[in-house]
Amino acid sequence: MPVSEKIASADILMVRNGVGSLLIVDENEKLIGIITDGDIIKVRNSTDIPHKTVDHVMTRNPITISSKTNLKTILSIMIKHNIEHLPVVDEGKIKGIVSQTRIFRIIHKHL
């Protein structure tokens, strides 16, 4: 999602796709931020929300992991930094995102 996108549009996109975060990229598709459902909840009742863009609430330069990062390290990062979503970036290219929900589903499947 581009940094110029409206917060309301990000909110709709997350709801429609059943996701809790979106990665924010620049014109070269380089990761510059992340916006989460928690970020949106904090400003949802603001009177000027229709005019604000995601850059007003996104986390800039988010912590990232590589596709080779092991689960123990991922969990340690999430706990230490109190975050629920970690972008996966390899050699500057976005590969995806890991969420606590996805981790819980995988663990539950193997119990």
PDB file of C-alpha atoms in Angstrom:
ATOM      1  CA  MET A   1       0.000   0.000   0.000  1.00  0.00           C
ATOM      2  CA  PRO A   2       1.386   3.437  -0.846  1.00  0.00           C
ATOM      3  CA  VAL A   3       2.069   5.918   1.942  1.00  0.00           C
ATOM      4  CA  SER A   4      -0.400   8.365   0.366  1.00  0.00           C
ATOM      5  CA  GLU A   5      -3.368   6.013   0.885  1.00  0.00           C
ATOM      6  CA  LYS A   6      -6.105   7.152   3.251  1.00  0.00           C
ATOM      7  CA  ILE A   7      -6.390   5.455   6.658  1.00  0.00           C
ATOM      8  CA  ALA A   8     -10.043   4.663   5.936  1.00  0.00           C
ATOM      9  CA  SER A   9      -9.023   2.811   2.758  1.00  0.00           C
ATOM     10  CA  ALA A  10      -6.464   0.788   4.705  1.00  0.00           C
ATOM     11  CA  ASP A  11      -9.124  -0.076   7.278  1.00  0.00           C
ATOM     12  CA  ILE A  12     -11.549  -1.285   4.593  1.00  0.00           C
ATOM     13  CA  LEU A  13      -8.833  -3.306   2.854  1.00  0.00           C
ATOM     14  CA  MET A  14      -7.837  -5.057   6.093  1.00  0.00           C
ATOM     15  CA  VAL A  15     -11.442  -5.888   6.965  1.00  0.00           C
ATOM     16  CA  ARG A  16     -12.239  -7.186   3.477  1.00  0.00           C
ATOM     17  CA  ASN A  17      -9.144  -9.394   3.429  1.00  0.00           C
ATOM     18  CA  GLY A  18      -9.317 -10.520   7.050  1.00  0.00           C
ATOM     19  CA  VAL A  19      -5.821  -9.281   7.886  1.00  0.00           C
ATOM     20  CA  GLY A  20      -4.516  -7.297  10.820  1.00  0.00           C
ATOM     21  CA  SER A  21      -1.816  -5.304   9.067  1.00  0.00           C
ATOM     22  CA  LEU A  22      -0.639  -3.858   5.782  1.00  0.00           C
ATOM     23  CA  LEU A  23       2.861  -3.112   4.608  1.00  0.00           C
ATOM     24  CA  ILE A  24       3.508   0.425   3.417  1.00  0.00           C
ATOM     25  CA  VAL A  25       5.879   0.827   0.487  1.00  0.00           C
ATOM     26  CA  ASP A  26       7.468   3.677  -1.428  1.00  0.00           C
ATOM     27  CA  GLU A  27       7.310   4.158  -5.188  1.00  0.00           C
ATOM     28  CA  ASN A  28      10.110   1.570  -5.601  1.00  0.00           C
ATOM     29  CA  GLU A  29       8.209  -1.057  -3.572  1.00  0.00           C
ATOM     30  CA  LYS A  30      10.679  -0.649  -0.699  1.00  0.00           C
ATOM     31  CA  LEU A  31       9.209  -1.271   2.752  1.00  0.00           C
ATOM     32  CA  ILE A  32       8.915   1.981   4.679  1.00  0.00           C
ATOM     33  CA  GLY A  33       6.286   1.145   7.281  1.00  0.00           C
ATOM     34  CA  ILE A  34       3.508  -1.025   8.629  1.00  0.00           C
ATOM     35  CA  ILE A  35      -0.022  -0.140   9.695  1.00  0.00           C
ATOM     36  CA  THR A  36      -1.986  -2.443  11.978  1.00  0.00           C
ATOM     37  CA  ASP A  37      -5.576  -2.738  13.063  1.00  0.00           C
ATOM     38  CA  GLY A  38      -4.398  -1.445  16.445  1.00  0.00           C
ATOM     39  CA  ASP A  39      -3.038   1.720  14.803  1.00  0.00           C
ATOM     40  CA  ILE A  40      -6.392   2.292  13.138  1.00  0.00           C
ATOM     41  CA  ILE A  41      -8.393   1.636  16.301  1.00  0.00           C
ATOM     42  CA  LYS A  42      -6.416   4.384  18.059  1.00  0.00           C
ATOM     43  CA  VAL A  43      -7.596   6.999  15.545  1.00  0.00           C
ATOM     44  CA  ARG A  44     -10.937   5.572  14.392  1.00  0.00           C
ATOM     45  CA  ASN A  45     -13.014   8.119  16.329  1.00  0.00           C
ATOM     46  CA  SER A  46     -10.976  11.092  15.141  1.00  0.00           C
ATOM     47  CA  THR A  47     -13.039  13.680  13.272  1.00  0.00           C
ATOM     48  CA  ASP A  48     -10.400  14.195  10.580  1.00  0.00           C
ATOM     49  CA  ILE A  49      -9.796  10.492   9.834  1.00  0.00           C
ATOM     50  CA  PRO A  50     -11.289  10.742   6.314  1.00  0.00           C
ATOM     51  CA  HIS A  51      -8.488  13.138   5.373  1.00  0.00           C
ATOM     52  CA  LYS A  52      -5.505  11.463   7.047  1.00  0.00           C
ATOM     53  CA  THR A  53      -3.137   9.190   5.181  1.00  0.00           C
ATOM     54  CA  VAL A  54      -1.486   6.061   6.534  1.00  0.00           C
ATOM     55  CA  ASP A  55       1.783   7.894   7.146  1.00  0.00           C
ATOM     56  CA  HIS A  56       0.107   9.619  10.120  1.00  0.00           C
ATOM     57  CA  VAL A  57      -0.276   6.361  12.053  1.00  0.00           C
ATOM     58  CA  MET A  58       2.070   3.793  10.528  1.00  0.00           C
ATOM     59  CA  THR A  59       5.162   2.498  12.260  1.00  0.00           C
ATOM     60  CA  ARG A  60       8.127   3.674  10.215  1.00  0.00           C
ATOM     61  CA  ASN A  61      11.086   1.400   9.508  1.00  0.00           C
ATOM     62  CA  PRO A  62       9.500  -1.670  11.102  1.00  0.00           C
ATOM     63  CA  ILE A  63      11.521  -4.536  12.495  1.00  0.00           C
ATOM     64  CA  THR A  64      11.851  -7.201   9.805  1.00  0.00           C
ATOM     65  CA  ILE A  65      12.932 -10.813   9.559  1.00  0.00           C
ATOM     66  CA  SER A  66      14.274 -12.905   6.696  1.00  0.00           C
ATOM     67  CA  SER A  67      12.620 -15.992   5.287  1.00  0.00           C
ATOM     68  CA  LYS A  68      15.299 -18.034   7.052  1.00  0.00           C
ATOM     69  CA  THR A  69      14.515 -16.714  10.553  1.00  0.00           C
ATOM     70  CA  ASN A  70      13.553 -19.565  12.864  1.00  0.00           C
ATOM     71  CA  LEU A  71      10.376 -19.668  14.934  1.00  0.00           C
ATOM     72  CA  LYS A  72      12.119 -19.233  18.282  1.00  0.00           C
ATOM     73  CA  THR A  73      13.779 -16.027  17.066  1.00  0.00           C
ATOM     74  CA  ILE A  74      10.516 -14.747  15.574  1.00  0.00           C
ATOM     75  CA  LEU A  75       8.698 -15.307  18.865  1.00  0.00           C
ATOM     76  CA  SER A  76      11.530 -13.699  20.825  1.00  0.00           C
ATOM     77  CA  ILE A  77      11.354 -10.579  18.642  1.00  0.00           C
ATOM     78  CA  MET A  78       7.575 -10.386  18.963  1.00  0.00           C
ATOM     79  CA  ILE A  79       7.695 -10.723  22.743  1.00  0.00           C
ATOM     80  CA  LYS A  80      10.629  -8.350  23.262  1.00  0.00           C
ATOM     81  CA  HIS A  81       9.111  -5.610  21.109  1.00  0.00           C
ATOM     82  CA  ASN A  82       5.439  -6.331  21.879  1.00  0.00           C
ATOM     83  CA  ILE A  83       4.506  -6.665  18.212  1.00  0.00           C
ATOM     84  CA  GLU A  84       2.099  -9.004  16.449  1.00  0.00           C
ATOM     85  CA  HIS A  85       3.260  -8.693  12.823  1.00  0.00           C
ATOM     86  CA  LEU A  86       6.720  -9.049  11.293  1.00  0.00           C
ATOM     87  CA  PRO A  87       7.430  -8.264   7.651  1.00  0.00           C
ATOM     88  CA  VAL A  88       9.597 -10.816   5.866  1.00  0.00           C
ATOM     89  CA  VAL A  89      12.243  -9.165   3.698  1.00  0.00           C
ATOM     90  CA  ASP A  90      15.052 -10.859   1.765  1.00  0.00           C
ATOM     91  CA  GLU A  91      17.708  -8.769   0.022  1.00  0.00           C
ATOM     92  CA  GLY A  92      15.487  -5.682   0.183  1.00  0.00           C
ATOM     93  CA  LYS A  93      12.467  -7.424  -1.352  1.00  0.00           C
ATOM     94  CA  ILE A  94       9.242  -7.972   0.563  1.00  0.00           C
ATOM     95  CA  LYS A  95       8.386 -11.666   0.729  1.00  0.00           C
ATOM     96  CA  GLY A  96       5.407 -11.564   3.110  1.00  0.00           C
ATOM     97  CA  ILE A  97       4.441 -11.089   6.710  1.00  0.00           C
ATOM     98  CA  VAL A  98       4.329 -13.336   9.765  1.00  0.00           C
ATOM     99  CA  SER A  99       1.583 -12.759  12.314  1.00  0.00           C
ATOM    100  CA  GLN A 100       0.943 -14.133  15.776  1.00  0.00           C
ATOM    101  CA  THR A 101      -2.363 -15.510  14.517  1.00  0.00           C
ATOM    102  CA  ARG A 102      -0.649 -17.482  11.776  1.00  0.00           C
ATOM    103  CA  ILE A 103       1.897 -18.847  14.239  1.00  0.00           C
ATOM    104  CA  PHE A 104      -0.886 -19.906  16.635  1.00  0.00           C
ATOM    105  CA  ARG A 105      -2.721 -21.697  13.815  1.00  0.00           C
ATOM    106  CA  ILE A 106       0.409 -23.645  12.869  1.00  0.00           C
ATOM    107  CA  ILE A 107       1.114 -24.601  16.486  1.00  0.00           C
ATOM    108  CA  HIS A 108      -2.524 -25.610  17.044  1.00  0.00           C
ATOM    109  CA  LYS A 109      -2.482 -27.782  13.917  1.00  0.00           C
ATOM    110  CA  HIS A 110       0.467 -29.753  15.303  1.00  0.00           C
ATOM    111  CA  LEU A 111      -0.905 -30.324  18.805  1.00  0.00           C
TER     112      LEU A 111
END
